[in-house]
Coordinates of C-alpha atoms in Angstrom, one line a residue:
Chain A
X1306 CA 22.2 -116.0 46.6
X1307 CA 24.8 -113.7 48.6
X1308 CA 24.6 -110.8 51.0
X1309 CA 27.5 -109.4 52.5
X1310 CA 27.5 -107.1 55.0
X1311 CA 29.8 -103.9 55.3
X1312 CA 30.7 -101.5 58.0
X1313 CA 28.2 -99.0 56.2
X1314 CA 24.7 -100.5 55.4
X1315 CA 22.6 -97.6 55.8
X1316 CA 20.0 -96.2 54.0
X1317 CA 22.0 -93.2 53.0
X1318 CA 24.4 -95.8 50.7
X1319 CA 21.8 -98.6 50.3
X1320 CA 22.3 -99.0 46.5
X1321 CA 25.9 -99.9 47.9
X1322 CA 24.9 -102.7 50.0
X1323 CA 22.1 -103.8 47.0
X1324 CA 25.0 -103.8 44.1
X1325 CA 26.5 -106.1 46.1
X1326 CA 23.8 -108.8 46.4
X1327 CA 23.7 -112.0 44.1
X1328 CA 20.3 -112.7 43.7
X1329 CA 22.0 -116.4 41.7
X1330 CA 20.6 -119.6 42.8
X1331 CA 17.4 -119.3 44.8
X1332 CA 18.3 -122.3 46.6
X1333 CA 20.9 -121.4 49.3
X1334 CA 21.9 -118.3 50.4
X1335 CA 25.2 -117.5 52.4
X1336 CA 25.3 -114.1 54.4
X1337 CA 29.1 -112.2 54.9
X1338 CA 30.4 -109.9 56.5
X1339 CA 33.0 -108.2 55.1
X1340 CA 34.0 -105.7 57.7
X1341 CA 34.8 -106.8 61.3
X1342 CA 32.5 -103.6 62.2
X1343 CA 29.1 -104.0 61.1
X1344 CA 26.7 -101.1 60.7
X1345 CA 23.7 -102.8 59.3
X1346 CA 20.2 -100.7 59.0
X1347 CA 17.3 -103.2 60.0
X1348 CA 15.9 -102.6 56.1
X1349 CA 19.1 -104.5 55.4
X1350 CA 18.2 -107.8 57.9
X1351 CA 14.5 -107.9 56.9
X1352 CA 15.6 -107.9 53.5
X1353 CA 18.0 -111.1 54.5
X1354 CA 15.4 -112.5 56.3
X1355 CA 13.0 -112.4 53.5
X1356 CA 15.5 -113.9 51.2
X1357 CA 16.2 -116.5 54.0
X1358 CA 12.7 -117.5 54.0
X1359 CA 12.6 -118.0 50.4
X1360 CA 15.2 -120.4 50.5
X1361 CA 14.8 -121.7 53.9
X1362 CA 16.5 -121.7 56.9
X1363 CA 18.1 -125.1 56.0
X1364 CA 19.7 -123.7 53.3
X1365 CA 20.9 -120.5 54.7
X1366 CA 24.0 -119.8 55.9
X1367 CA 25.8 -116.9 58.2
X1368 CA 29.6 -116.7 57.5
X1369 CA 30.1 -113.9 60.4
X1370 CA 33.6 -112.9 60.7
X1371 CA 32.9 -110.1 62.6
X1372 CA 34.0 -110.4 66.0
X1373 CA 32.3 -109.1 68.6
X1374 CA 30.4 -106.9 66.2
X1375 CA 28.7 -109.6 64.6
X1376 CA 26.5 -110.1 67.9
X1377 CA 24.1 -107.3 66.4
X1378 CA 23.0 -110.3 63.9
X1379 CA 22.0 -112.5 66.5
X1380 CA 20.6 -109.9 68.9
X1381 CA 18.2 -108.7 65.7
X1382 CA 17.1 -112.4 65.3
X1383 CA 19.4 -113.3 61.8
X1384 CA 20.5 -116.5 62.6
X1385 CA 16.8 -117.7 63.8
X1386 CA 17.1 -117.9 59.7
X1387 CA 20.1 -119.7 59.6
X1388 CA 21.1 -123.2 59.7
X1389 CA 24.2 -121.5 61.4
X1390 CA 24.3 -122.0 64.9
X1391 CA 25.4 -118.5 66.7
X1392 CA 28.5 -118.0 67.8
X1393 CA 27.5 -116.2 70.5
X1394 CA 26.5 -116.3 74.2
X1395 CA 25.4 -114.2 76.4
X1396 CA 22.8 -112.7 79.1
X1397 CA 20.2 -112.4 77.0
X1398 CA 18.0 -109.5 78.4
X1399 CA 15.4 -107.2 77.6
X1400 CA 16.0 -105.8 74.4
X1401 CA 13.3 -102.9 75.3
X1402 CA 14.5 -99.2 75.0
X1403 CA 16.9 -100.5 71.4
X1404 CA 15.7 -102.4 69.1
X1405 CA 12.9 -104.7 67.8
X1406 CA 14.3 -107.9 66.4
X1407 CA 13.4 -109.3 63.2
X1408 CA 9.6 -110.4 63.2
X1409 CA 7.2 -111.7 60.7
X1410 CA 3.7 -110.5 60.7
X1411 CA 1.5 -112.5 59.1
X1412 CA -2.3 -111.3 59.9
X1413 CA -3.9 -108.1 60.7
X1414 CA -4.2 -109.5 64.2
X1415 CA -0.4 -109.6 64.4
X1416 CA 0.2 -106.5 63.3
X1417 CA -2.0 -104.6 66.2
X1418 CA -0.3 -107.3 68.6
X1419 CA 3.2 -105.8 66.7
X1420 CA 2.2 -101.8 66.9
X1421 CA 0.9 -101.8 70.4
X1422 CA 4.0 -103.0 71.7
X1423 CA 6.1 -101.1 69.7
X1424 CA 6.2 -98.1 72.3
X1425 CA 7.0 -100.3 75.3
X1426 CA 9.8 -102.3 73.3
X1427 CA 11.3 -98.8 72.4
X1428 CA 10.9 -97.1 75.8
X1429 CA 9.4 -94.0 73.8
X1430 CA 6.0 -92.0 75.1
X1431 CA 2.9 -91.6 73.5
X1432 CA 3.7 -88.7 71.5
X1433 CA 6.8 -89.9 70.0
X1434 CA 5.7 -93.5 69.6
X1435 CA 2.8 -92.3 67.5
X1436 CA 5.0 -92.0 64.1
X1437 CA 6.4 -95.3 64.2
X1438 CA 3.4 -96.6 65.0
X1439 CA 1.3 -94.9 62.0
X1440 CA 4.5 -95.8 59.6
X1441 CA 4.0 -99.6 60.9
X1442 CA 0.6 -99.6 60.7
X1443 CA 1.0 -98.4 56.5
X1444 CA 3.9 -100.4 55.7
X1445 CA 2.6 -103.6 56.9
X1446 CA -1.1 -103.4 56.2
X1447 CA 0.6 -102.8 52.4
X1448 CA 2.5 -106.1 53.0
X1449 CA -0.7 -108.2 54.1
X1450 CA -2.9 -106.4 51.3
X1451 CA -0.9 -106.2 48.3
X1452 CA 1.7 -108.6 48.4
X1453 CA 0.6 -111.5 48.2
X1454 CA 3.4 -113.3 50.3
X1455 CA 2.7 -116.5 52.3
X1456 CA 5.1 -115.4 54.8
X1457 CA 3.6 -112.1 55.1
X1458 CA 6.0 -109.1 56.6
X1459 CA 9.8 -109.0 57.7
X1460 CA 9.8 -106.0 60.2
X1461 CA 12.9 -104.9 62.4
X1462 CA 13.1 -101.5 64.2
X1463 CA 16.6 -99.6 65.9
X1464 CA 16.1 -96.8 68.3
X1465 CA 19.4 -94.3 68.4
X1466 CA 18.9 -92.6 71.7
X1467 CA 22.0 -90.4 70.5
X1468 CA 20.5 -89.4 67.2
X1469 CA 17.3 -89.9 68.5
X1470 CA 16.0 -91.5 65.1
X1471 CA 14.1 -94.4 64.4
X1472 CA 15.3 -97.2 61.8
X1473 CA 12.4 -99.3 60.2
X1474 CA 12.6 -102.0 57.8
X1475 CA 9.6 -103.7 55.9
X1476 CA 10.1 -106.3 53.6
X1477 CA 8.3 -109.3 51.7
X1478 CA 8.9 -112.0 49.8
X1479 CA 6.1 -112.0 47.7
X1480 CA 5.1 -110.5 43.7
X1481 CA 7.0 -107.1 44.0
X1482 CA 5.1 -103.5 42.8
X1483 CA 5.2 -103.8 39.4
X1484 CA 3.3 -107.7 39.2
X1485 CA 0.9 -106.1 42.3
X1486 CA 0.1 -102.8 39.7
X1487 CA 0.1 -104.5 36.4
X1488 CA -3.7 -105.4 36.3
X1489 CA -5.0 -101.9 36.1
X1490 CA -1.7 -99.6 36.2
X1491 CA 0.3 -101.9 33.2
X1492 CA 3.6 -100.0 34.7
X1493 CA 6.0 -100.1 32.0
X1494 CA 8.8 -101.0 34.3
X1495 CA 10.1 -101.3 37.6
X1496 CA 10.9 -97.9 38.1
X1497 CA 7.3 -96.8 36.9
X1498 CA 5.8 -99.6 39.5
X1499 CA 7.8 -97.6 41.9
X1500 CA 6.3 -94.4 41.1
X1501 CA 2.6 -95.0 40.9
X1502 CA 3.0 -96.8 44.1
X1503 CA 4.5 -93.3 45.7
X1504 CA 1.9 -91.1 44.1
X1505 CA -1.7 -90.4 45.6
X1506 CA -4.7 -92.5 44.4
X1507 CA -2.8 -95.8 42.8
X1508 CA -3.4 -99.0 44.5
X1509 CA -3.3 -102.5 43.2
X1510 CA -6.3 -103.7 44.3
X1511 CA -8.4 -101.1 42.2
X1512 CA -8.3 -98.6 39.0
X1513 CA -11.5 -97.0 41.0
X1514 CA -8.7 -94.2 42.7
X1515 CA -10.8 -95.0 45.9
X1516 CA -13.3 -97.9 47.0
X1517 CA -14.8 -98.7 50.0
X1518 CA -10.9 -100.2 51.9
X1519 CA -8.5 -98.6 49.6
X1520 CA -7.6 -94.9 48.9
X1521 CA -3.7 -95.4 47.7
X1522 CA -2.8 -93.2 50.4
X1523 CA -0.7 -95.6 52.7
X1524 CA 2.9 -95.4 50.9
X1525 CA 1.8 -91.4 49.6
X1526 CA 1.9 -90.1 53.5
X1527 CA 5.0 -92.3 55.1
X1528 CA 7.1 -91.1 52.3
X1529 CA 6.0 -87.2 52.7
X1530 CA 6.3 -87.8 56.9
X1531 CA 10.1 -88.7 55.8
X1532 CA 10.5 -86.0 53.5
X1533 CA 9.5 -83.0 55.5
X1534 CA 11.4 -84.5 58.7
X1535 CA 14.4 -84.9 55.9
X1536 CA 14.3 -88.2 57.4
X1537 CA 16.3 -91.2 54.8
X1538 CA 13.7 -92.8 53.0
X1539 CA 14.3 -96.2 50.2
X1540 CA 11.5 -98.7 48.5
X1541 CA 13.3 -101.2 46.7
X1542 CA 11.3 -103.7 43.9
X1543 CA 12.2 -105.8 41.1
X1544 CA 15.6 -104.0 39.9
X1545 CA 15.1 -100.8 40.9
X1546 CA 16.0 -98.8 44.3
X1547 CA 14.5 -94.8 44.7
X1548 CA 16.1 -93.5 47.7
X1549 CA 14.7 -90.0 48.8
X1550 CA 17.4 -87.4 49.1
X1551 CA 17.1 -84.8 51.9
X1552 CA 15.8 -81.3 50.8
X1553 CA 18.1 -78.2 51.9
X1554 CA 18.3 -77.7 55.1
X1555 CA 17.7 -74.1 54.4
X1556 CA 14.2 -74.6 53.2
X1557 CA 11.9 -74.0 55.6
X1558 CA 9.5 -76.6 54.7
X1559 CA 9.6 -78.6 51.8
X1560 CA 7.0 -78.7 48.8
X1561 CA 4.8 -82.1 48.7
X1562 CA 4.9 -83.4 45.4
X1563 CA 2.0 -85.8 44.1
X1564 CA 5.1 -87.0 41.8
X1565 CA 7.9 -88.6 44.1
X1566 CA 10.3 -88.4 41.0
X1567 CA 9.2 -84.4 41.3
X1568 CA 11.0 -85.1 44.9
X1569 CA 15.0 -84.5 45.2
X1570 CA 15.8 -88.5 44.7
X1571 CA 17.8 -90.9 43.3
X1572 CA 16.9 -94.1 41.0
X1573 CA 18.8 -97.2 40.3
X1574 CA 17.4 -99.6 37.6
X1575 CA 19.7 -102.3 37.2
X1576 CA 19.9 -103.7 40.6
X1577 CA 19.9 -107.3 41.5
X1578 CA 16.1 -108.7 40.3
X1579 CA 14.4 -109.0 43.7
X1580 CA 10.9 -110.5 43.5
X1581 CA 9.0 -108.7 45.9
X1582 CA 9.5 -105.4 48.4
X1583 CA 11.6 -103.9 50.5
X1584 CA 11.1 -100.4 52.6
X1585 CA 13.6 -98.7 54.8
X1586 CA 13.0 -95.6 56.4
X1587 CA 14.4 -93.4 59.3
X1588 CA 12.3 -91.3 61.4
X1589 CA 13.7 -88.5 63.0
X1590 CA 11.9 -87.8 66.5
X1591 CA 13.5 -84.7 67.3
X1592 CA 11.0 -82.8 69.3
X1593 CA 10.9 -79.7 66.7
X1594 CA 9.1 -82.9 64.7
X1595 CA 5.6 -83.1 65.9
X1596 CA 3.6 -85.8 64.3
X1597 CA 0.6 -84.1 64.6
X1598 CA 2.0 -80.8 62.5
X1599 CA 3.4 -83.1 60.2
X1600 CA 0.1 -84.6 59.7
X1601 CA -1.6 -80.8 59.1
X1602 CA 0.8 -80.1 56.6
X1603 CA 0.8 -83.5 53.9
X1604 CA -3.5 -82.7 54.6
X1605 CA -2.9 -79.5 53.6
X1606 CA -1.0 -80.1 50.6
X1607 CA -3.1 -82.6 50.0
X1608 CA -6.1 -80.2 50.0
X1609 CA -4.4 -77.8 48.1
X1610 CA -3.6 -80.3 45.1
X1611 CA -7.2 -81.4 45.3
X1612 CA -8.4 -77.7 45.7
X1613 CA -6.3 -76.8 42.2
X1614 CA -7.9 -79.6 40.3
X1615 CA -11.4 -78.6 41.3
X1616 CA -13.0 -75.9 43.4
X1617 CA -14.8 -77.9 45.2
X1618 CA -16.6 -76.7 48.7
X1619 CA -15.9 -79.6 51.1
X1620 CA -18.4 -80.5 53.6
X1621 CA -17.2 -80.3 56.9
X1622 CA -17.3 -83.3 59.3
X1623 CA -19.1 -82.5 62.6
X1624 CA -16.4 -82.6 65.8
X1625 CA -18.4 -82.3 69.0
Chain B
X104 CA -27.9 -90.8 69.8
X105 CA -26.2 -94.5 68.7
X106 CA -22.5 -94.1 70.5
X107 CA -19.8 -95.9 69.4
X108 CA -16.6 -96.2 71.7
X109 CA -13.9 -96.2 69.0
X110 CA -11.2 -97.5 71.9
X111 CA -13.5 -101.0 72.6
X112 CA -12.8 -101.6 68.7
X113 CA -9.4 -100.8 68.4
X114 CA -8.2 -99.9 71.5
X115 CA -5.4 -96.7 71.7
X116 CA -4.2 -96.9 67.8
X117 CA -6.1 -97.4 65.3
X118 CA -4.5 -99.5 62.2
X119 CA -6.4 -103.0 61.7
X120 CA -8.9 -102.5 59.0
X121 CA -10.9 -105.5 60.1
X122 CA -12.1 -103.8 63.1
X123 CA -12.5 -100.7 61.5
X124 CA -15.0 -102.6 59.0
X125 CA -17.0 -104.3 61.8
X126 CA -17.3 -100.0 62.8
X127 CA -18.1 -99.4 59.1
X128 CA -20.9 -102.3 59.0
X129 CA -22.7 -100.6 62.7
X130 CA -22.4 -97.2 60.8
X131 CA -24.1 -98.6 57.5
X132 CA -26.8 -100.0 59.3
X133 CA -27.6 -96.7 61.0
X134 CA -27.4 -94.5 58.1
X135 CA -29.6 -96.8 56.0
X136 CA -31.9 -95.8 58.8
X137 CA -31.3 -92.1 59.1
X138 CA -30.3 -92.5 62.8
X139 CA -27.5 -90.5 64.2
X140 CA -24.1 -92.4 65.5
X141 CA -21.4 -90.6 67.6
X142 CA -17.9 -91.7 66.9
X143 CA -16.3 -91.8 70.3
X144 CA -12.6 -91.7 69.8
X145 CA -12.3 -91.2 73.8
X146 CA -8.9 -92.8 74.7
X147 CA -7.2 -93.7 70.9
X148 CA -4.7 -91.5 70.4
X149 CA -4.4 -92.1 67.0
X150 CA -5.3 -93.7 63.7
X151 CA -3.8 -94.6 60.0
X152 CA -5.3 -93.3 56.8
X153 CA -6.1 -96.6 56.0
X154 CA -8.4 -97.7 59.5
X155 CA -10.2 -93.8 59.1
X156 CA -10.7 -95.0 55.4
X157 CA -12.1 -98.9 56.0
X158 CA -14.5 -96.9 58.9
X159 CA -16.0 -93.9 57.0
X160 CA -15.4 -94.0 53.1
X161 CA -18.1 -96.6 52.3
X162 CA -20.6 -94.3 54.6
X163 CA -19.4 -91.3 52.4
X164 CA -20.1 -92.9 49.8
X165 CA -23.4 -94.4 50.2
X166 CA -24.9 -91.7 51.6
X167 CA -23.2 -88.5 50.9
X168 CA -25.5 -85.9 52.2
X169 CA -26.7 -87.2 55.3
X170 CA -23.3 -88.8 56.2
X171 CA -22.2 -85.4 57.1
X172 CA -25.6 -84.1 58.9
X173 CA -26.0 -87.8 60.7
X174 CA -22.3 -88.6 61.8
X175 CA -20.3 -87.0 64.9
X176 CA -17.2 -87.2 66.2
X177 CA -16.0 -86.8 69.7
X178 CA -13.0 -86.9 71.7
X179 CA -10.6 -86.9 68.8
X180 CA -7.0 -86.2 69.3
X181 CA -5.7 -83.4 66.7
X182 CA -4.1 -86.4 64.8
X183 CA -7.4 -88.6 64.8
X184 CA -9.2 -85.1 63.2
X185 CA -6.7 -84.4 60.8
X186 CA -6.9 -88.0 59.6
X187 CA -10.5 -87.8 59.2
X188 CA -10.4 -84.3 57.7
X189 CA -7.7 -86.5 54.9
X190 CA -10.1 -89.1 54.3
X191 CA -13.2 -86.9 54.1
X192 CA -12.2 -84.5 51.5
X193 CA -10.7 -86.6 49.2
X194 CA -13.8 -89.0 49.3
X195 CA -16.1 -85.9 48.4
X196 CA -13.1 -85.2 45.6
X197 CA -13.6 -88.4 44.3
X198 CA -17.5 -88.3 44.7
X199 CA -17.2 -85.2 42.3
X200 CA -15.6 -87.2 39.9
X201 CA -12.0 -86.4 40.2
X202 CA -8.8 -88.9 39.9
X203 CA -9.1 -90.5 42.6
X204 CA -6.8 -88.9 45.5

């Protein structure tokens, strides 16, 4: 297998970076760089991790022509996959306030060790920690439920003070969407497996809609939280890649769509075979974004769609 | 009233769906009693779809009338109640037969 690394691996040109990947012999992979000024979104190292692990670390190697700019790798944690020794030294200090480095979550118990330090690690408060948290808290609980990788989750974070925009990468290792929604979905494709897992009420552990630990919500809500804060949003499987596109930035506020392909997106479908999932995502938290709004609005979209299916008089929940 | 501090569970975020079943199981046992139970979310700031779902959907379901007469929630944060609000409607949608979600 083969990665290389450009001076652009961001979500917006992910299908880039993914056309590039061999996904050849399982049994070693070598990581490049290509560009002696790496941009790399942490969706792009968990995915190289995952790979890494597949292969193992013995037979993984980091051909960093880089430069100085290469030391991103080894502050994000890439050559703790590597039998590649870095190149680097340095102070090595705090990273809190930047970035999380590459981390593998392998129990529920890990991941609430993982989310409650995500706020302190990124320096952010309570209020704008809260949508990081709740997209962790999906992505990986999706991981640990319907993957059904022994090495669990790959998880890396960035915080862009400048931008101020969270990057998030999830990614496993393990039977990919399509295998995880064959039993009662049968999707006829990668691209299919894609789009049931986007879509309200489709989860792989039941044909039920909802039972007593799964509503097929998880994925439905993180994507909408990216749409309507036109935040970049990819979920990569088998050979396909759908990479939300941002709405106009002269809608006011976008429509929620029960179908993501009813979303303004873009599908690839003959990617590199990749045998289980990868999720990038970039969450802006630009104060006019307040988690808790954005919350209102999916519910009441979500009402709505429910409401024009049937008329049905919800019970209210008492709130003392 | 049986009070349950969310925060002693989960403490400030809710996400782990263990814990939120070890909730579920206190709530079952009350319910299958008719006995009241406040949900204290004092102190968590916030929870995922998924740990509101582990905690309340099986109670929904098992016993959709008196759920909503018998169960309380206090202290909640606007995200904890709109999370809860989620998960409650689309259990009674399912309830009433709908596609799931």
């Amino acid at each position: 297998m083969k990665i290389y690394f450009s001076n652009n691996d961001i979500l917006k040109s992910f299908n880039y970076f993914l056309e590039s990947v061999d996904l050849g012999r399982p049994n070693e992979l070598i990581i490049k760089t290509r560009s002696n000024w790496l941009n790399i979104h942490p969706a792009a190292l968990v995915f190289s991790a995952a790979l890494a692990s597949v292969c193992g670390k013995e037979n993984t190697i980091i051909d960093n022509t880089a430069g100085d700019s290469g030391l991103y790798l080894d502050r994000m944690g890439l050559y703790n996959y590597s039998k590649t020794a870095s190149p680097y030294s340095y102070q090595s200090h705090d990273p809190a306030g930047r970035f999380i480095p590459i981390s593998r979550i392998k129990t529920q118990e890990d991941q609430s060790r993982f989310v409650s330090d995500l706020a302190p690690l990124l320096h952010l408060d309570q209020d704008k920690s809260q949508t990081i948290r709740y997209v962790v808290g999906e992505l990986v609980r999706n991981v640990l439920e319907h993957s059904e990788s022994e090495d669990g989750a790959f998880v890396a974070a960035q915080y862009r003070a400048k931008s101020n925009v969270i990057s998030l990468g999830v990614c496993d290792n393990g039977i990919g969407l399509r295998n995880s929604l064959a039993y009662f979905y049968h999707p006829n494709d990668d691209s299919e497996a894609i789009r049931l897992a986007l879509a309200p009420g489709v989860s792989g552990t039941t044909n039920r809609g909802v039972t007593e630990n799964n509503a097929g919500a998880g994925l439905f809500i993180v994507k909408n939280l990216s749409r309507i804060t036109r935040s970049h949003f990819v979920i990569y499987s088998g050979k396909s890649l759908y990479k939300l596109l941002l709405y106009d930035k002269r809608t006011n506020k976008p429509r929620i769509n029960a179908n993501a392909f009813d979303d303004k997106h873009s599908l690839y479908e003959n990617l590199p075979d990749f045998h289980g999932t990868l999720v990038g995502i970039d969450i802006s938290l630009d104060d006019t974004n307040d988690f808790n709004e954005q919350m209102e609005y999916i519910k009441q979209s979500f009402t709505k769609a429910l409401n024009d299916r049937r008329k049905i008089n919800y019970r209210r929940v008492k709130f003392l | 009233m049986k009070k349950i501090k969310v925060f002693d569970y989960v403490g400030e975020f809710g996400e782990n769906k263990d814990r939120a079943q070890k909730i579920r199981k206190e709530i079952l046992l009350k319910l299958d009693r008719e006995k009241p139970v406040e949900l204290d979310f004092k102190n968590v700031s916030g929870a995922t779809q998924s740990f509101i779902h582990a905690m309340i959907a099986e109670p929904i379901r098992q016993h959709p009338e008196t759920f909503f007469e018998l169960i309380s929630f206090s202290h909640c944060s606007d995200l904890v109640k709109t999370v809860i609000e989620i998960v409650s409607e689309y259990m009674q949608e399912s309830l009433a037969g709908g596609v799931a979600t």
